[in-house]
GROMACS .gro file of C-alpha atoms in nm:
model
  305
    1MET     CA    1  -8.674 -12.858  -6.574
    2THR     CA    2  -8.694 -13.244  -6.595
    3LYS     CA    3  -9.069 -13.306  -6.582
    4SER     CA    4  -9.160 -13.580  -6.285
    5GLU     CA    5  -9.362 -13.816  -6.457
    6THR     CA    6  -9.432 -13.673  -6.714
    7GLU     CA    7  -9.611 -13.914  -6.938
    8THR     CA    8  -9.782 -13.600  -7.211
    9LYS     CA    9 -10.185 -13.481  -7.166
   10ALA     CA   10 -10.288 -13.785  -7.407
   11GLU     CA   11 -10.209 -13.998  -7.190
   12THR     CA   12 -10.550 -14.036  -7.000
   13GLU     CA   13 -10.602 -14.388  -6.919
   14ALA     CA   14 -10.561 -14.576  -6.592
   15GLU     CA   15 -10.731 -14.837  -6.370
   16THR     CA   16 -10.937 -14.727  -6.151
   17ARG     CA   17 -10.853 -14.863  -5.760
   18GLY     CA   18 -10.948 -14.742  -5.410
   19LYS     CA   19 -10.739 -14.531  -5.207
   20PRO     CA   20 -10.576 -14.623  -4.930
   21GLY     CA   21 -10.784 -14.657  -4.593
   22GLY     CA   22 -10.676 -14.488  -4.258
   23GLY     CA   23 -10.544 -14.167  -4.128
   24GLU     CA   24 -10.902 -14.043  -4.121
   25ALA     CA   25 -11.032 -13.866  -3.795
   26GLY     CA   26 -11.435 -13.724  -3.756
   27GLY     CA   27 -11.496 -13.786  -4.125
   28ILE     CA   28 -11.156 -13.577  -4.182
   29ASP     CA   29 -10.861 -13.732  -4.385
   30THR     CA   30 -10.536 -13.650  -4.228
   31LEU     CA   31 -10.306 -13.825  -4.391
   32PRO     CA   32 -10.199 -13.575  -4.691
   33ALA     CA   33 -10.148 -13.344  -4.421
   34ALA     CA   34  -9.880 -13.653  -4.272
   35LEU     CA   35  -9.779 -13.707  -4.572
   36LEU     CA   36  -9.710 -13.331  -4.657
   37SER     CA   37  -9.547 -13.298  -4.284
   38ALA     CA   38  -9.303 -13.604  -4.435
   39TYR     CA   39  -9.219 -13.412  -4.710
   40ASP     CA   40  -9.103 -13.066  -4.521
   41ALA     CA   41  -8.850 -13.250  -4.290
   42GLN     CA   42  -8.710 -13.510  -4.547
   43MET     CA   43  -8.706 -13.406  -4.924
   44ARG     CA   44  -8.568 -13.015  -4.856
   45THR     CA   45  -8.228 -13.076  -4.869
   46ALA     CA   46  -7.975 -13.175  -5.059
   47PRO     CA   47  -7.939 -13.529  -5.192
   48PRO     CA   48  -7.605 -13.673  -5.031
   49HIS     CA   49  -7.411 -13.845  -5.341
   50PRO     CA   50  -7.396 -13.561  -5.643
   51PRO     CA   51  -7.345 -13.635  -5.962
   52ALA     CA   52  -6.981 -13.597  -6.106
   53GLY     CA   53  -6.946 -13.214  -6.200
   54VAL     CA   54  -7.233 -13.066  -6.004
   55SER     CA   55  -7.220 -12.894  -5.622
   56TYR     CA   56  -7.442 -12.794  -5.371
   57GLU     CA   57  -7.394 -12.483  -5.213
   58GLN     CA   58  -7.568 -12.335  -4.933
   59ASP     CA   59  -7.624 -11.973  -4.935
   60GLY     CA   60  -7.867 -11.870  -4.641
   61PRO     CA   61  -8.191 -12.091  -4.639
   62LEU     CA   62  -8.124 -12.205  -5.021
   63LEU     CA   63  -8.027 -12.441  -5.170
   64ARG     CA   64  -7.787 -12.392  -5.474
   65ILE     CA   65  -7.722 -12.649  -5.700
   66VAL     CA   66  -7.411 -12.578  -6.018
   67GLY     CA   67  -7.307 -12.810  -6.260
   68GLN     CA   68  -7.705 -12.925  -6.431
   69PHE     CA   69  -7.835 -12.848  -6.745
   70ARG     CA   70  -7.906 -12.511  -6.539
   71GLY     CA   71  -7.930 -12.337  -6.191
   72PHE     CA   72  -8.119 -12.479  -5.952
   73VAL     CA   73  -8.262 -12.301  -5.625
   74SER     CA   74  -8.488 -12.476  -5.344
   75GLY     CA   75  -8.545 -12.406  -4.987
   76PRO     CA   76  -8.695 -12.504  -4.683
   77ARG     CA   77  -9.128 -12.400  -4.621
   78ASP     CA   78  -9.054 -12.049  -4.483
   79LEU     CA   79  -8.759 -11.873  -4.624
   80GLY     CA   80  -8.719 -11.668  -4.273
   81VAL     CA   81  -8.646 -11.353  -4.439
   82ARG     CA   82  -8.891 -11.059  -4.604
   83GLY     CA   83  -8.902 -10.733  -4.788
   84THR     CA   84  -8.569 -10.632  -4.900
   85ASP     CA   85  -8.391 -10.907  -4.753
   86LEU     CA   86  -8.524 -11.138  -5.006
   87ASP     CA   87  -8.533 -10.879  -5.290
   88GLN     CA   88  -8.109 -10.962  -5.209
   89LEU     CA   89  -8.133 -11.343  -5.177
   90ILE     CA   90  -8.305 -11.384  -5.515
   91ALA     CA   91  -8.087 -11.116  -5.690
   92ARG     CA   92  -7.771 -11.281  -5.579
   93GLN     CA   93  -7.889 -11.655  -5.722
   94ARG     CA   94  -8.007 -11.451  -6.014
   95ASP     CA   95  -7.678 -11.253  -6.004
   96PHE     CA   96  -7.450 -11.603  -5.970
   97PHE     CA   97  -7.578 -11.783  -6.308
   98ALA     CA   98  -7.571 -11.435  -6.497
   99ALA     CA   99  -7.222 -11.448  -6.410
  100ARG     CA  100  -7.207 -11.831  -6.558
  101GLY     CA  101  -7.399 -11.762  -6.883
  102GLU     CA  102  -7.643 -11.983  -6.738
  103ALA     CA  103  -8.042 -12.029  -6.680
  104LEU     CA  104  -8.163 -12.041  -6.313
  105GLU     CA  105  -8.468 -12.252  -6.178
  106TRP     CA  106  -8.598 -12.140  -5.879
  107LYS     CA  107  -8.853 -12.415  -5.760
  108THR     CA  108  -9.118 -12.315  -5.538
  109ARG     CA  109  -9.389 -12.534  -5.364
  110GLY     CA  110  -9.776 -12.398  -5.351
  111HIS     CA  111  -9.789 -12.337  -4.961
  112ASP     CA  112  -9.429 -12.167  -4.906
  113GLU     CA  113  -9.398 -11.894  -4.680
  114PRO     CA  114  -9.307 -11.572  -4.722
  115ALA     CA  115  -9.661 -11.572  -4.976
  116ASP     CA  116  -9.525 -11.289  -5.224
  117LEU     CA  117  -9.195 -11.463  -5.333
  118THR     CA  118  -9.380 -11.551  -5.630
  119ASP     CA  119  -9.436 -11.150  -5.705
  120ARG     CA  120  -9.057 -11.068  -5.604
  121LEU     CA  121  -8.975 -11.350  -5.834
  122ARG     CA  122  -9.154 -11.214  -6.098
  123ALA     CA  123  -9.032 -10.875  -6.031
  124ALA     CA  124  -8.680 -11.008  -6.087
  125GLY     CA  125  -8.730 -11.162  -6.379
  126PHE     CA  126  -8.848 -11.510  -6.317
  127VAL     CA  127  -9.107 -11.635  -6.533
  128PRO     CA  128  -9.349 -11.932  -6.410
  129GLU     CA  129  -9.314 -12.222  -6.579
  130GLU     CA  130  -9.589 -12.497  -6.590
  131ARG     CA  131  -9.748 -12.636  -6.227
  132GLU     CA  132  -9.739 -12.958  -6.099
  133THR     CA  133  -9.925 -13.102  -5.856
  134VAL     CA  134  -9.701 -13.291  -5.595
  135VAL     CA  135  -9.831 -13.592  -5.477
  136ILE     CA  136  -9.736 -13.872  -5.221
  137GLY     CA  137  -9.819 -14.228  -5.165
  138ARG     CA  138  -9.752 -14.475  -4.916
  139VAL     CA  139  -9.529 -14.749  -5.097
  140GLU     CA  140  -9.732 -15.021  -4.868
  141ASP     CA  141 -10.017 -14.932  -5.116
  142LEU     CA  142  -9.836 -14.880  -5.453
  143ALA     CA  143  -9.657 -15.200  -5.444
  144ALA     CA  144  -9.978 -15.445  -5.511
  145GLY     CA  145  -9.968 -15.685  -5.789
  146GLU     CA  146  -9.734 -15.799  -6.062
  147PRO     CA  147  -9.740 -15.438  -6.341
  148ALA     CA  148  -9.935 -15.584  -6.600
  149THR     CA  149  -9.759 -15.504  -6.973
  150PRO     CA  150  -9.952 -15.495  -7.345
  151ASP     CA  151  -9.815 -15.734  -7.560
  152GLY     CA  152  -9.495 -15.676  -7.750
  153VAL     CA  153  -9.352 -15.478  -7.443
  154THR     CA  154  -9.087 -15.572  -7.225
  155LEU     CA  155  -9.011 -15.393  -6.889
  156ARG     CA  156  -8.566 -15.355  -6.855
  157GLN     CA  157  -8.378 -15.187  -6.587
  158VAL     CA  158  -8.113 -15.063  -6.779
  159THR     CA  159  -7.698 -14.941  -6.639
  160ALA     CA  160  -7.518 -14.897  -6.955
  161ASP     CA  161  -7.434 -14.529  -7.123
  162ALA     CA  162  -7.618 -14.601  -7.457
  163ASP     CA  163  -7.993 -14.707  -7.297
  164MET     CA  164  -7.868 -14.309  -7.165
  165ARG     CA  165  -7.840 -14.188  -7.473
  166ARG     CA  166  -8.203 -14.404  -7.670
  167ILE     CA  167  -8.380 -14.287  -7.394
  168ALA     CA  168  -8.276 -13.877  -7.409
  169ALA     CA  169  -8.362 -13.966  -7.785
  170MET     CA  170  -8.749 -14.063  -7.675
  171GLU     CA  171  -8.762 -13.752  -7.491
  172SER     CA  172  -8.615 -13.563  -7.794
  173THR     CA  173  -8.911 -13.679  -7.985
  174VAL     CA  174  -9.193 -13.656  -7.725
  175TRP     CA  175  -9.080 -13.332  -7.590
  176GLY     CA  176  -9.000 -13.171  -7.988
  177ALA     CA  177  -8.699 -13.046  -7.834
  178ASP     CA  178  -8.368 -13.155  -7.770
  179TRP     CA  179  -8.249 -13.338  -7.418
  180SER     CA  180  -7.956 -13.485  -7.516
  181TRP     CA  181  -7.825 -13.383  -7.166
  182LEU     CA  182  -8.059 -13.608  -6.996
  183ALA     CA  183  -7.819 -13.841  -7.093
  184ASP     CA  184  -7.557 -13.647  -6.942
  185ASP     CA  185  -7.732 -13.638  -6.616
  186LEU     CA  186  -7.870 -13.981  -6.592
  187ILE     CA  187  -7.477 -14.146  -6.647
  188GLY     CA  188  -7.349 -13.894  -6.387
  189ARG     CA  189  -7.591 -14.054  -6.207
  190VAL     CA  190  -7.551 -14.386  -6.263
  191ALA     CA  191  -7.149 -14.391  -6.173
  192ALA     CA  192  -7.191 -14.125  -5.864
  193ALA     CA  193  -7.394 -14.321  -5.692
  194PRO     CA  194  -7.523 -14.660  -5.846
  195ASP     CA  195  -7.792 -14.798  -5.557
  196GLU     CA  196  -7.980 -14.455  -5.534
  197ILE     CA  197  -8.155 -14.440  -5.909
  198ALA     CA  198  -8.281 -14.718  -6.140
  199VAL     CA  199  -8.339 -14.670  -6.421
  200HIS     CA  200  -8.617 -14.883  -6.642
  201VAL     CA  201  -8.663 -14.907  -7.036
  202ALA     CA  202  -9.065 -15.031  -7.177
  203GLU     CA  203  -8.929 -15.146  -7.525
  204ALA     CA  204  -9.084 -15.292  -7.800
  205ASP     CA  205  -8.886 -15.431  -8.117
  206GLY     CA  206  -8.567 -15.340  -7.984
  207GLU     CA  207  -8.743 -14.914  -8.012
  208VAL     CA  208  -8.736 -14.763  -7.603
  209VAL     CA  209  -9.078 -14.663  -7.631
  210SER     CA  210  -9.097 -14.526  -7.310
  211ALA     CA  211  -8.891 -14.500  -6.960
  212ALA     CA  212  -8.891 -14.386  -6.576
  213TRP     CA  213  -8.660 -14.352  -6.359
  214LEU     CA  214  -8.651 -14.457  -5.948
  215VAL     CA  215  -8.448 -14.183  -5.706
  216PHE     CA  216  -8.333 -14.258  -5.378
  217ARG     CA  217  -8.312 -14.011  -5.099
  218ALA     CA  218  -8.065 -14.171  -4.880
  219GLY     CA  219  -8.135 -14.072  -4.507
  220THR     CA  220  -8.483 -14.038  -4.530
  221GLU     CA  221  -8.841 -14.272  -4.601
  222PHE     CA  222  -8.847 -14.139  -4.955
  223ALA     CA  223  -8.843 -14.235  -5.317
  224SER     CA  224  -8.879 -14.036  -5.585
  225PRO     CA  225  -9.017 -14.164  -5.945
  226TRP     CA  226  -8.920 -13.953  -6.240
  227GLY     CA  227  -8.942 -13.956  -6.583
  228GLY     CA  228  -9.255 -14.193  -6.739
  229SER     CA  229  -9.255 -13.987  -7.093
  230THR     CA  230  -9.437 -14.251  -7.347
  231LEU     CA  231  -9.415 -14.201  -7.774
  232ALA     CA  232  -9.737 -14.099  -7.867
  233GLU     CA  233  -9.853 -14.427  -8.051
  234TRP     CA  234  -9.818 -14.582  -7.751
  235ARG     CA  235 -10.041 -14.386  -7.473
  236GLY     CA  236 -10.331 -14.524  -7.356
  237ARG     CA  237 -10.216 -14.891  -7.282
  238GLY     CA  238 -10.083 -14.877  -6.939
  239ILE     CA  239  -9.685 -14.877  -7.016
  240TYR     CA  240  -9.708 -14.546  -6.794
  241ARG     CA  241  -9.886 -14.788  -6.525
  242ALA     CA  242  -9.647 -15.130  -6.514
  243LEU     CA  243  -9.369 -14.820  -6.500
  244VAL     CA  244  -9.523 -14.722  -6.189
  245ALA     CA  245  -9.584 -15.052  -6.048
  246VAL     CA  246  -9.198 -15.167  -6.091
  247ARG     CA  247  -9.091 -14.923  -5.897
  248ALA     CA  248  -9.316 -14.906  -5.643
  249ALA     CA  249  -9.237 -15.251  -5.580
  250LEU     CA  250  -8.838 -15.210  -5.621
  251ALA     CA  251  -8.869 -14.912  -5.354
  252ALA     CA  252  -9.096 -15.210  -5.117
  253GLU     CA  253  -8.800 -15.434  -5.152
  254ARG     CA  254  -8.597 -15.095  -5.034
  255GLY     CA  255  -8.788 -15.069  -4.743
  256VAL     CA  256  -8.901 -14.707  -4.899
  257ARG     CA  257  -9.211 -14.583  -4.704
  258TYR     CA  258  -9.332 -14.323  -4.933
  259LEU     CA  259  -9.317 -14.245  -5.307
  260HIS     CA  260  -9.302 -13.851  -5.404
  261VAL     CA  261  -9.399 -13.753  -5.760
  262ASP     CA  262  -9.394 -13.352  -5.879
  263ALA     CA  263  -9.730 -13.467  -6.156
  264SER     CA  264  -9.816 -13.282  -6.472
  265ASP     CA  265 -10.190 -13.263  -6.507
  266GLY     CA  266 -10.205 -13.559  -6.726
  267SER     CA  267  -9.963 -13.786  -6.479
  268ALA     CA  268 -10.158 -13.660  -6.173
  269PRO     CA  269 -10.496 -13.810  -6.190
  270ILE     CA  270 -10.299 -14.157  -6.389
  271LEU     CA  271 -10.112 -14.101  -6.062
  272ARG     CA  272 -10.429 -14.028  -5.755
  273ARG     CA  273 -10.610 -14.333  -5.910
  274LEU     CA  274 -10.319 -14.526  -5.839
  275GLY     CA  275 -10.354 -14.439  -5.429
  276PHE     CA  276 -10.065 -14.120  -5.439
  277HIS     CA  277 -10.252 -13.837  -5.234
  278ALA     CA  278 -10.231 -13.461  -5.377
  279VAL     CA  279 -10.068 -13.237  -5.060
  280THR     CA  280  -9.929 -12.912  -5.279
  281THR     CA  281  -9.844 -12.749  -5.594
  282THR     CA  282  -9.512 -12.698  -5.698
  283THR     CA  283  -9.413 -12.412  -5.996
  284PRO     CA  284  -9.072 -12.379  -6.134
  285TYR     CA  285  -9.009 -12.012  -6.181
  286VAL     CA  286  -8.722 -11.952  -6.425
  287TRP     CA  287  -8.446 -11.689  -6.536
  288THR     CA  288  -8.310 -11.708  -6.837
  289PRO     CA  289  -7.973 -11.529  -6.904
  290ASP     CA  290  -8.133 -11.354  -7.212
  291ALA     CA  291  -8.461 -11.213  -7.060
  292GLY     CA  292  -8.253 -10.971  -6.920
  293THR     CA  293  -8.283 -10.815  -6.577
  294PRO     CA  294  -8.592 -10.587  -6.476
  295ASP     CA  295  -8.476 -10.261  -6.340
  296ALA     CA  296  -8.516 -10.242  -5.970
  297GLY     CA  297  -8.796  -9.941  -5.977
  298ALA     CA  298  -8.746  -9.622  -5.778
  299ASP     CA  299  -8.751  -9.836  -5.435
  300GLY     CA  300  -8.455 -10.019  -5.554
  301ARG     CA  301  -8.735 -10.363  -5.488
  302LEU     CA  302  -8.730 -10.683  -5.691
  303PRO     CA  303  -9.033 -10.861  -5.498
  304ALA     CA  304  -9.139 -11.533  -5.893
  305GLU     CA  305  -8.933 -12.288  -5.816
   0.00000   0.00000   0.00000
């Protein structure tokens, strides 16, 4: 899964700012619940413009995305199916991508129904990856002040293919794996809908030391910050915060109301200090072709994004 706002766990610095007020009723903060409701209503459907070579399909309650580096499935808060029908729905997604020789990510959230969805995904051969925290911030609370960068570091919005490949190379260094696919993904997004993505790099002496992008979701009040990975020697200097700030300012210019992030354990505390609110969790459950297909068992049931 492409990590959303994933500067690694070594990134621990963040300026402490008071959380925005409002949403208080009888001493209980009702804002997170309102934010979650908006998220469920607006962020569970397909983005309007798929990149070149990517298609969106519907299978019952599920959105299925085909043509990325691996398959992707997501659904509404309540899938509306239970028991054997749910097992069959899961198996159908797995088998669809197995026929293509591709891995599949099924995106789950901590408040999804039915409650046994993840048990059934596991039984069907899906394996959970790292859990992230879904955090949402109001742009009006996040877009105050100019982003401050350390000496020698500049922020720049980029659109050139060559810059996307430099970003992918930086990500490969950070994660110790081949992230060359990310360049193709970003290039495709910019080509398909340039007004729906803004990519920023942080550079020092001509080297990309961090990168992040903002994805706008047409027809909603949301935009989503992604990226944020930073080379080890440049962490702890405020680059991550600066990239959050520059994208919040851009979101404000575009009239966006909310920013949504699937945040790693390293990023979530930083973002909460900056004014984001934790509303739920999300875990990718992933099936890979080399994992095989489990036996259905005596009763044929296949009980694990």
